[in-house]
């Protein structure tokens, strides 16, 4: 879905993502996917230049869901060291939270069109819903692991 990453749209996108995951019978992923997409869209709203236009994509491939946000800003995100963020700070924890709640995440340049920031969630939920350690950032130099298999089920929802 294409949208302007404005605060008024972020809640709407969360509801669309949640509805889509219910349709795919992935109810157990709704909270984490909604949190992750909220953080990525908030980063577009706060940091992306020259505009706030972005695209949200959900991809279901074998045993993992990938949520990605593409924007027009070529600058890759920087994860703040959680220990250096003031305890009462209202910003700076978003990507650290995405890393903590996802199986993997990363950012890559998107040619001359900007960048893509993404995270994955396993579709089979282990007994402990949240991972005990944060996954490493996967960059363009370290491409994400791709699985062979049937074509992914993709969804592009007009927004």
Short mmCIF file of N, CA, C and O in Angstrom, two decimals, residues 16-144:
data_model
loop_
_atom_site.label_atom_id
_atom_site.label_comp_id
_atom_site.label_asym_id
_atom_site.label_seq_id
_atom_site.Cartn_x
_atom_site.Cartn_y
_atom_site.Cartn_z
N UNK A 16 -5.08 -2.07 8.85
CA UNK A 16 -5.06 -2.81 7.59
C UNK A 16 -4.14 -4.02 7.70
O UNK A 16 -4.49 -5.13 7.27
N UNK A 17 -2.94 -3.83 8.27
CA UNK A 17 -2.01 -4.94 8.45
C UNK A 17 -2.65 -6.01 9.33
O UNK A 17 -2.60 -7.20 9.02
N UNK A 18 -3.28 -5.59 10.42
CA UNK A 18 -3.93 -6.54 11.33
C UNK A 18 -5.02 -7.33 10.62
O UNK A 18 -5.11 -8.56 10.76
N UNK A 19 -5.84 -6.65 9.83
CA UNK A 19 -6.91 -7.33 9.10
C UNK A 19 -6.33 -8.32 8.09
O UNK A 19 -6.85 -9.43 7.92
N UNK A 20 -5.27 -7.93 7.43
CA UNK A 20 -4.66 -8.81 6.45
C UNK A 20 -4.08 -10.06 7.11
O UNK A 20 -4.22 -11.16 6.59
N UNK A 21 -3.44 -9.88 8.26
CA UNK A 21 -2.89 -11.05 8.96
C UNK A 21 -4.00 -11.95 9.47
O UNK A 21 -3.86 -13.18 9.47
N UNK A 22 -5.13 -11.38 9.91
CA UNK A 22 -6.27 -12.22 10.30
C UNK A 22 -6.76 -13.02 9.09
O UNK A 22 -7.08 -14.20 9.21
N UNK A 23 -6.82 -12.38 7.93
CA UNK A 23 -7.25 -13.06 6.70
C UNK A 23 -6.32 -14.24 6.38
O UNK A 23 -6.78 -15.29 5.92
N UNK A 24 -5.02 -14.07 6.61
CA UNK A 24 -4.04 -15.14 6.38
C UNK A 24 -3.98 -16.12 7.56
O UNK A 24 -3.13 -17.00 7.58
N UNK A 25 -4.82 -15.96 8.56
CA UNK A 25 -4.84 -16.80 9.76
C UNK A 25 -3.52 -16.73 10.52
O UNK A 25 -3.03 -17.72 11.05
N UNK A 26 -2.95 -15.54 10.58
CA UNK A 26 -1.70 -15.30 11.31
C UNK A 26 -1.95 -14.35 12.49
O UNK A 26 -1.17 -13.45 12.76
N UNK A 27 -3.04 -14.60 13.20
CA UNK A 27 -3.42 -13.74 14.33
C UNK A 27 -2.32 -13.59 15.36
O UNK A 27 -2.17 -12.54 15.98
N UNK A 28 -1.51 -14.64 15.55
CA UNK A 28 -0.46 -14.59 16.57
C UNK A 28 0.64 -13.58 16.22
O UNK A 28 1.43 -13.21 17.09
N UNK A 29 0.70 -13.11 14.98
CA UNK A 29 1.73 -12.15 14.57
C UNK A 29 1.25 -10.70 14.59
O UNK A 29 2.04 -9.79 14.39
N UNK A 30 -0.04 -10.50 14.82
CA UNK A 30 -0.61 -9.16 14.68
C UNK A 30 0.07 -8.14 15.57
O UNK A 30 0.46 -7.06 15.10
N UNK A 31 0.24 -8.42 16.85
CA UNK A 31 0.81 -7.42 17.77
C UNK A 31 2.22 -7.02 17.34
O UNK A 31 2.55 -5.83 17.28
N UNK A 32 3.07 -8.00 17.03
CA UNK A 32 4.44 -7.68 16.66
C UNK A 32 4.52 -7.00 15.29
O UNK A 32 5.30 -6.06 15.11
N UNK A 33 3.73 -7.46 14.34
CA UNK A 33 3.74 -6.83 13.01
C UNK A 33 3.23 -5.39 13.10
O UNK A 33 3.80 -4.49 12.47
N UNK A 34 2.18 -5.16 13.88
CA UNK A 34 1.64 -3.81 14.03
C UNK A 34 2.65 -2.90 14.72
O UNK A 34 2.82 -1.73 14.32
N UNK A 35 3.32 -3.40 15.75
CA UNK A 35 4.35 -2.61 16.42
C UNK A 35 5.48 -2.27 15.45
O UNK A 35 5.90 -1.11 15.35
N UNK A 36 5.96 -3.26 14.72
CA UNK A 36 7.07 -3.04 13.80
C UNK A 36 6.73 -2.06 12.70
O UNK A 36 7.51 -1.15 12.40
N UNK A 37 5.56 -2.21 12.07
CA UNK A 37 5.19 -1.29 11.00
C UNK A 37 4.98 0.11 11.54
O UNK A 37 5.32 1.10 10.89
N UNK A 38 4.48 0.23 12.76
CA UNK A 38 4.33 1.55 13.39
C UNK A 38 5.68 2.21 13.55
O UNK A 38 5.84 3.40 13.24
N UNK A 39 6.66 1.48 14.04
CA UNK A 39 8.00 2.05 14.24
C UNK A 39 8.63 2.45 12.92
O UNK A 39 9.24 3.52 12.82
N UNK A 40 8.51 1.61 11.88
CA UNK A 40 9.11 1.95 10.60
C UNK A 40 8.43 3.16 9.97
O UNK A 40 9.10 4.05 9.41
N UNK A 41 7.11 3.24 10.06
CA UNK A 41 6.41 4.41 9.51
C UNK A 41 6.71 5.67 10.30
O UNK A 41 6.82 6.76 9.73
N UNK A 42 6.86 5.54 11.60
CA UNK A 42 7.22 6.69 12.43
C UNK A 42 8.60 7.21 12.02
O UNK A 42 8.81 8.42 11.93
N UNK A 43 9.52 6.31 11.73
CA UNK A 43 10.84 6.74 11.27
C UNK A 43 10.75 7.48 9.94
O UNK A 43 11.46 8.47 9.73
N UNK A 44 9.90 7.01 9.03
CA UNK A 44 9.72 7.74 7.77
C UNK A 44 9.18 9.14 8.08
O UNK A 44 9.69 10.14 7.56
N UNK A 45 8.18 9.21 8.94
CA UNK A 45 7.59 10.50 9.28
C UNK A 45 8.62 11.45 9.90
O UNK A 45 8.68 12.63 9.56
N UNK A 46 9.45 10.93 10.80
CA UNK A 46 10.40 11.79 11.51
C UNK A 46 11.66 12.11 10.71
O UNK A 46 12.24 13.19 10.88
N UNK A 47 12.11 11.20 9.86
CA UNK A 47 13.45 11.35 9.29
C UNK A 47 13.54 11.41 7.77
O UNK A 47 14.54 11.90 7.25
N UNK A 48 12.58 10.85 7.04
CA UNK A 48 12.74 10.72 5.58
C UNK A 48 12.71 12.08 4.88
O UNK A 48 11.92 12.95 5.22
N UNK A 49 13.60 12.20 3.92
CA UNK A 49 13.68 13.38 3.06
C UNK A 49 13.72 12.87 1.62
O UNK A 49 14.27 11.81 1.38
N UNK A 50 13.20 13.44 0.63
CA UNK A 50 12.62 14.77 0.57
C UNK A 50 11.14 14.80 0.91
O UNK A 50 10.54 15.86 1.03
N UNK A 51 10.50 13.64 1.04
CA UNK A 51 9.06 13.62 1.31
C UNK A 51 8.73 12.46 2.24
O UNK A 51 9.61 11.72 2.66
N UNK A 52 7.48 12.32 2.57
CA UNK A 52 7.02 11.28 3.50
C UNK A 52 6.28 10.16 2.77
O UNK A 52 5.63 9.34 3.40
N UNK A 53 6.40 10.12 1.44
CA UNK A 53 5.76 9.05 0.67
C UNK A 53 6.48 7.74 0.93
O UNK A 53 7.70 7.69 1.00
N UNK A 54 5.71 6.68 1.07
CA UNK A 54 6.32 5.37 1.29
C UNK A 54 5.36 4.28 0.84
O UNK A 54 4.20 4.54 0.53
N UNK A 55 5.88 3.08 0.80
CA UNK A 55 5.10 1.90 0.44
C UNK A 55 5.31 0.85 1.51
O UNK A 55 6.44 0.58 1.90
N UNK A 56 4.22 0.27 1.98
CA UNK A 56 4.27 -0.83 2.94
C UNK A 56 3.94 -2.10 2.18
O UNK A 56 2.97 -2.13 1.40
N UNK A 57 4.73 -3.15 2.40
CA UNK A 57 4.49 -4.42 1.72
C UNK A 57 4.57 -5.56 2.73
O UNK A 57 5.45 -5.57 3.58
N UNK A 58 3.64 -6.49 2.60
CA UNK A 58 3.65 -7.73 3.38
C UNK A 58 3.96 -8.86 2.41
O UNK A 58 3.36 -8.94 1.34
N UNK A 59 4.87 -9.74 2.82
CA UNK A 59 5.22 -10.89 1.99
C UNK A 59 5.24 -12.13 2.86
O UNK A 59 5.94 -12.18 3.88
N UNK A 60 4.45 -13.11 2.48
CA UNK A 60 4.41 -14.38 3.19
C UNK A 60 5.12 -15.41 2.33
O UNK A 60 4.70 -15.70 1.21
N UNK A 61 6.22 -15.93 2.85
CA UNK A 61 7.04 -16.87 2.11
C UNK A 61 7.39 -18.04 3.02
O UNK A 61 8.12 -17.86 4.01
N UNK A 62 6.86 -19.20 2.71
CA UNK A 62 7.07 -20.40 3.51
C UNK A 62 6.76 -20.16 4.98
O UNK A 62 5.60 -19.96 5.33
N UNK A 63 7.77 -20.12 5.83
CA UNK A 63 7.55 -20.04 7.27
C UNK A 63 7.85 -18.67 7.85
O UNK A 63 8.12 -18.54 9.03
N UNK A 64 7.82 -17.61 7.01
CA UNK A 64 8.13 -16.30 7.55
C UNK A 64 7.33 -15.22 6.84
O UNK A 64 7.06 -15.31 5.66
N UNK A 65 7.00 -14.22 7.64
CA UNK A 65 6.34 -13.02 7.15
C UNK A 65 7.38 -11.91 7.11
O UNK A 65 8.12 -11.72 8.08
N UNK A 66 7.46 -11.21 5.98
CA UNK A 66 8.35 -10.06 5.88
C UNK A 66 7.48 -8.82 5.72
O UNK A 66 6.59 -8.78 4.87
N UNK A 67 7.74 -7.84 6.55
CA UNK A 67 7.08 -6.54 6.48
C UNK A 67 8.14 -5.54 6.07
O UNK A 67 9.19 -5.45 6.71
N UNK A 68 7.89 -4.80 5.00
CA UNK A 68 8.89 -3.83 4.55
C UNK A 68 8.24 -2.48 4.29
O UNK A 68 7.07 -2.39 3.95
N UNK A 69 9.06 -1.44 4.49
CA UNK A 69 8.65 -0.06 4.21
C UNK A 69 9.71 0.55 3.32
O UNK A 69 10.88 0.57 3.66
N UNK A 70 9.28 1.02 2.17
CA UNK A 70 10.16 1.64 1.18
C UNK A 70 9.86 3.14 1.19
O UNK A 70 8.71 3.55 1.14
N UNK A 71 10.94 3.95 1.27
CA UNK A 71 10.75 5.41 1.19
C UNK A 71 11.76 5.99 0.21
O UNK A 71 12.58 5.27 -0.35
N UNK A 72 11.70 7.30 -0.01
CA UNK A 72 12.54 7.95 -1.02
C UNK A 72 13.87 8.48 -0.48
O UNK A 72 14.64 9.04 -1.25
N UNK A 73 14.14 8.31 0.79
CA UNK A 73 15.37 8.81 1.40
C UNK A 73 16.45 7.74 1.29
O UNK A 73 16.28 6.63 1.81
N UNK A 74 17.58 8.02 0.63
CA UNK A 74 18.62 6.99 0.46
C UNK A 74 19.43 6.71 1.73
O UNK A 74 20.15 5.71 1.79
N UNK A 75 19.32 7.56 2.75
CA UNK A 75 20.12 7.36 3.97
C UNK A 75 19.61 6.14 4.72
O UNK A 75 18.42 6.04 5.02
N UNK A 76 20.53 5.22 5.04
CA UNK A 76 20.16 4.04 5.80
C UNK A 76 19.99 4.39 7.27
O UNK A 76 20.68 5.28 7.77
N UNK A 77 19.09 3.71 7.97
CA UNK A 77 18.86 4.03 9.38
C UNK A 77 20.04 3.64 10.25
O UNK A 77 20.82 2.76 9.91
N UNK A 78 20.14 4.32 11.38
CA UNK A 78 21.18 4.04 12.36
C UNK A 78 20.48 3.62 13.65
O UNK A 78 19.58 4.31 14.12
N UNK A 79 20.89 2.49 14.20
CA UNK A 79 20.30 2.01 15.45
C UNK A 79 21.05 2.66 16.60
O UNK A 79 22.27 2.59 16.68
N UNK A 80 20.29 3.30 17.46
CA UNK A 80 20.88 3.91 18.65
C UNK A 80 21.27 2.82 19.64
O UNK A 80 20.57 1.83 19.79
N UNK A 81 22.41 3.01 20.30
CA UNK A 81 22.81 2.13 21.39
C UNK A 81 21.83 2.36 22.53
O UNK A 81 21.75 3.46 23.07
N UNK A 82 21.06 1.34 22.86
CA UNK A 82 20.00 1.49 23.85
C UNK A 82 20.54 1.99 25.19
O UNK A 82 19.86 2.71 25.90
N UNK A 83 21.79 1.67 25.51
CA UNK A 83 22.38 2.13 26.75
C UNK A 83 22.69 3.62 26.77
O UNK A 83 22.87 4.21 27.82
N UNK A 84 22.74 4.24 25.60
CA UNK A 84 23.05 5.67 25.51
C UNK A 84 21.80 6.54 25.39
O UNK A 84 21.91 7.75 25.33
N UNK A 85 20.63 5.93 25.37
CA UNK A 85 19.38 6.69 25.27
C UNK A 85 18.92 7.03 26.68
O UNK A 85 18.89 6.16 27.56
N UNK A 86 18.59 8.28 26.89
CA UNK A 86 18.12 8.70 28.20
C UNK A 86 16.88 7.88 28.59
O UNK A 86 16.02 7.63 27.74
N UNK A 87 16.78 7.48 29.84
CA UNK A 87 15.67 6.61 30.28
C UNK A 87 14.28 7.17 29.97
O UNK A 87 13.38 6.40 29.70
N UNK A 88 14.12 8.48 29.99
CA UNK A 88 12.81 9.06 29.74
C UNK A 88 12.67 9.64 28.34
O UNK A 88 11.70 10.33 28.04
N UNK A 89 13.62 9.34 27.46
CA UNK A 89 13.57 9.85 26.09
C UNK A 89 12.34 9.30 25.38
O UNK A 89 11.93 8.16 25.60
N UNK A 90 11.74 10.13 24.52
CA UNK A 90 10.55 9.71 23.78
C UNK A 90 10.88 9.26 22.37
O UNK A 90 10.00 8.85 21.64
N UNK A 91 12.14 9.31 21.98
CA UNK A 91 12.57 8.87 20.65
C UNK A 91 13.86 8.06 20.78
O UNK A 91 14.53 8.11 21.80
N UNK A 92 14.17 7.31 19.71
CA UNK A 92 15.46 6.63 19.65
C UNK A 92 15.43 5.15 19.91
O UNK A 92 16.45 4.48 19.76
N UNK A 93 14.28 4.61 20.30
CA UNK A 93 14.21 3.18 20.63
C UNK A 93 13.55 2.35 19.53
O UNK A 93 13.52 1.13 19.63
N UNK A 94 13.01 2.97 18.51
CA UNK A 94 12.19 2.27 17.52
C UNK A 94 12.87 1.10 16.84
O UNK A 94 12.35 -0.02 16.85
N UNK A 95 14.03 1.31 16.25
CA UNK A 95 14.70 0.21 15.56
C UNK A 95 15.22 -0.84 16.53
O UNK A 95 15.26 -2.02 16.21
N UNK A 96 15.60 -0.43 17.73
CA UNK A 96 16.02 -1.41 18.74
C UNK A 96 14.83 -2.30 19.11
O UNK A 96 14.99 -3.51 19.30
N UNK A 97 13.63 -1.73 19.18
CA UNK A 97 12.44 -2.54 19.46
C UNK A 97 12.14 -3.47 18.30
O UNK A 97 11.80 -4.64 18.51
N UNK A 98 12.27 -2.97 17.07
CA UNK A 98 12.05 -3.83 15.90
C UNK A 98 13.04 -5.00 15.93
O UNK A 98 12.67 -6.15 15.71
N UNK A 99 14.29 -4.71 16.23
CA UNK A 99 15.31 -5.77 16.30
C UNK A 99 14.98 -6.78 17.39
O UNK A 99 15.13 -7.98 17.18
N UNK A 100 14.50 -6.31 18.53
CA UNK A 100 14.23 -7.19 19.66
C UNK A 100 13.03 -8.10 19.42
O UNK A 100 13.02 -9.24 19.89
N UNK A 101 12.03 -7.63 18.69
CA UNK A 101 10.81 -8.42 18.54
C UNK A 101 10.76 -9.22 17.24
O UNK A 101 9.87 -10.01 17.04
N UNK A 102 11.75 -9.03 16.36
CA UNK A 102 11.70 -9.71 15.07
C UNK A 102 12.72 -10.84 15.00
O UNK A 102 13.64 -10.92 15.81
N UNK A 103 12.54 -11.70 14.02
CA UNK A 103 13.51 -12.77 13.78
C UNK A 103 14.76 -12.19 13.14
O UNK A 103 15.88 -12.58 13.47
N UNK A 104 14.58 -11.26 12.21
CA UNK A 104 15.69 -10.56 11.56
C UNK A 104 15.15 -9.24 11.03
O UNK A 104 13.94 -9.06 10.92
N UNK A 105 16.05 -8.34 10.73
CA UNK A 105 15.64 -7.07 10.14
C UNK A 105 16.82 -6.51 9.37
O UNK A 105 17.95 -6.99 9.51
N UNK A 106 16.56 -5.53 8.55
CA UNK A 106 17.64 -4.94 7.80
C UNK A 106 17.19 -3.73 7.02
O UNK A 106 16.02 -3.35 7.04
N UNK A 107 18.15 -3.15 6.33
CA UNK A 107 17.90 -1.99 5.48
C UNK A 107 18.80 -2.13 4.27
O UNK A 107 19.94 -2.61 4.39
N UNK A 108 18.30 -1.72 3.13
CA UNK A 108 19.11 -1.79 1.91
C UNK A 108 18.75 -0.62 1.01
O UNK A 108 17.60 -0.18 0.99
N UNK A 109 19.73 -0.13 0.28
CA UNK A 109 19.42 0.90 -0.72
C UNK A 109 18.49 0.31 -1.77
O UNK A 109 18.52 -0.89 -2.04
N UNK A 110 17.67 1.15 -2.34
CA UNK A 110 16.73 0.73 -3.38
C UNK A 110 17.06 1.46 -4.67
O UNK A 110 16.26 2.26 -5.18
N UNK A 111 18.28 1.23 -5.15
CA UNK A 111 18.73 1.92 -6.36
C UNK A 111 18.72 3.42 -6.15
O UNK A 111 19.12 3.92 -5.12
N UNK A 112 18.22 4.13 -7.14
CA UNK A 112 18.13 5.59 -7.01
C UNK A 112 16.77 6.01 -6.47
O UNK A 112 16.41 7.18 -6.50
N UNK A 113 15.99 5.04 -5.95
CA UNK A 113 14.64 5.33 -5.46
C UNK A 113 14.56 5.49 -3.95
O UNK A 113 13.48 5.70 -3.42
N UNK A 114 15.64 5.35 -3.22
CA UNK A 114 15.59 5.48 -1.76
C UNK A 114 16.11 4.23 -1.07
O UNK A 114 17.17 3.72 -1.40
N UNK A 115 15.33 3.72 -0.11
CA UNK A 115 15.75 2.54 0.66
C UNK A 115 14.54 1.72 1.05
O UNK A 115 13.40 2.18 0.97
N UNK A 116 14.83 0.51 1.51
CA UNK A 116 13.82 -0.39 2.06
C UNK A 116 14.30 -0.81 3.44
O UNK A 116 15.45 -1.23 3.59
N UNK A 117 13.44 -0.69 4.44
CA UNK A 117 13.72 -1.19 5.78
C UNK A 117 12.69 -2.29 6.03
O UNK A 117 11.50 -2.10 5.76
N UNK A 118 13.14 -3.44 6.52
CA UNK A 118 12.26 -4.59 6.65
C UNK A 118 12.55 -5.36 7.93
O UNK A 118 13.59 -5.19 8.55
N UNK A 119 11.59 -6.20 8.30
CA UNK A 119 11.79 -7.15 9.39
C UNK A 119 11.01 -8.41 9.08
O UNK A 119 10.06 -8.39 8.28
N UNK A 120 11.44 -9.52 9.68
CA UNK A 120 10.75 -10.79 9.48
C UNK A 120 10.24 -11.34 10.81
O UNK A 120 10.82 -11.09 11.87
N UNK A 121 9.15 -12.08 10.70
CA UNK A 121 8.57 -12.79 11.84
C UNK A 121 8.33 -14.23 11.41
O UNK A 121 7.82 -14.46 10.31
N UNK A 122 8.67 -15.19 12.27
CA UNK A 122 8.36 -16.58 11.92
C UNK A 122 6.86 -16.82 12.01
O UNK A 122 6.20 -16.28 12.90
N UNK A 123 6.32 -17.59 11.08
CA UNK A 123 4.88 -17.83 11.10
C UNK A 123 4.49 -18.90 12.10
O UNK A 123 3.35 -18.96 12.51
N UNK A 124 5.43 -19.73 12.52
CA UNK A 124 5.17 -20.67 13.60
C UNK A 124 5.76 -20.07 14.86
O UNK A 124 6.97 -19.91 14.97
N UNK A 125 4.90 -19.72 15.79
CA UNK A 125 5.32 -19.01 16.99
C UNK A 125 5.84 -20.01 18.01
O UNK A 125 5.14 -20.96 18.36
N UNK A 126 7.09 -19.81 18.49
CA UNK A 126 7.60 -20.70 19.55
C UNK A 126 6.87 -20.43 20.86
O UNK A 126 6.11 -19.48 20.96
N UNK A 127 7.14 -21.24 21.85
CA UNK A 127 6.45 -21.08 23.13
C UNK A 127 6.75 -19.74 23.78
O UNK A 127 5.94 -19.20 24.51
N UNK A 128 7.91 -19.17 23.53
CA UNK A 128 8.23 -17.84 24.02
C UNK A 128 8.02 -16.89 22.84
O UNK A 128 8.68 -17.01 21.82
N UNK A 129 7.07 -15.96 22.97
CA UNK A 129 6.69 -15.11 21.85
C UNK A 129 7.78 -14.14 21.42
O UNK A 129 7.91 -13.82 20.27
N UNK A 130 8.58 -13.65 22.36
CA UNK A 130 9.60 -12.67 22.03
C UNK A 130 10.97 -13.32 22.09
O UNK A 130 11.26 -14.08 23.01
N UNK A 131 11.84 -13.05 21.11
CA UNK A 131 13.19 -13.61 21.16
C UNK A 131 13.95 -13.07 22.37
O UNK A 131 13.69 -11.97 22.83
N UNK A 132 14.88 -13.88 22.86
CA UNK A 132 15.64 -13.46 24.03
C UNK A 132 16.82 -12.58 23.67
O UNK A 132 17.41 -11.96 24.52
N UNK A 133 17.19 -12.53 22.42
CA UNK A 133 18.29 -11.66 21.99
C UNK A 133 17.88 -10.94 20.72
O UNK A 133 17.07 -11.44 19.95
N UNK A 134 18.45 -9.80 20.50
CA UNK A 134 18.15 -9.03 19.30
C UNK A 134 18.93 -9.60 18.13
O UNK A 134 20.11 -9.89 18.25
N UNK A 135 18.28 -9.79 16.97
CA UNK A 135 19.00 -10.28 15.80
C UNK A 135 19.92 -9.21 15.25
O UNK A 135 19.73 -8.03 15.49
N UNK A 136 20.91 -9.65 14.54
CA UNK A 136 21.86 -8.72 13.94
C UNK A 136 21.23 -8.01 12.76
O UNK A 136 20.34 -8.54 12.09
N UNK A 137 21.67 -6.81 12.51
CA UNK A 137 21.24 -6.04 11.36
C UNK A 137 21.79 -6.71 10.11
O UNK A 137 22.96 -7.07 10.05
N UNK A 138 20.95 -6.89 9.12
CA UNK A 138 21.39 -7.40 7.83
C UNK A 138 21.43 -6.23 6.88
O UNK A 138 20.45 -5.54 6.68
N UNK A 139 22.60 -5.96 6.32
CA UNK A 139 22.77 -4.82 5.43
C UNK A 139 22.89 -5.30 3.99
O UNK A 139 22.87 -6.50 3.72
N UNK A 140 23.03 -4.36 3.09
CA UNK A 140 23.18 -4.71 1.67
C UNK A 140 24.41 -5.57 1.46
O UNK A 140 24.45 -6.40 0.56
N UNK A 141 25.44 -5.40 2.28
CA UNK A 141 26.65 -6.20 2.16
C UNK A 141 26.42 -7.63 2.64
O UNK A 141 27.14 -8.53 2.31
N UNK A 142 25.41 -7.84 3.50
CA UNK A 142 25.07 -9.15 4.02
C UNK A 142 23.61 -9.40 3.66
O UNK A 142 22.73 -9.15 4.46
N UNK A 143 23.32 -9.89 2.46
CA UNK A 143 21.93 -10.04 2.05
C UNK A 143 21.18 -11.02 2.95
O UNK A 143 21.78 -11.93 3.52
N UNK A 144 19.90 -10.81 3.05
CA UNK A 144 19.06 -11.67 3.86
C UNK A 144 19.02 -13.06 3.27
O UNK A 144 19.14 -13.25 2.07
#
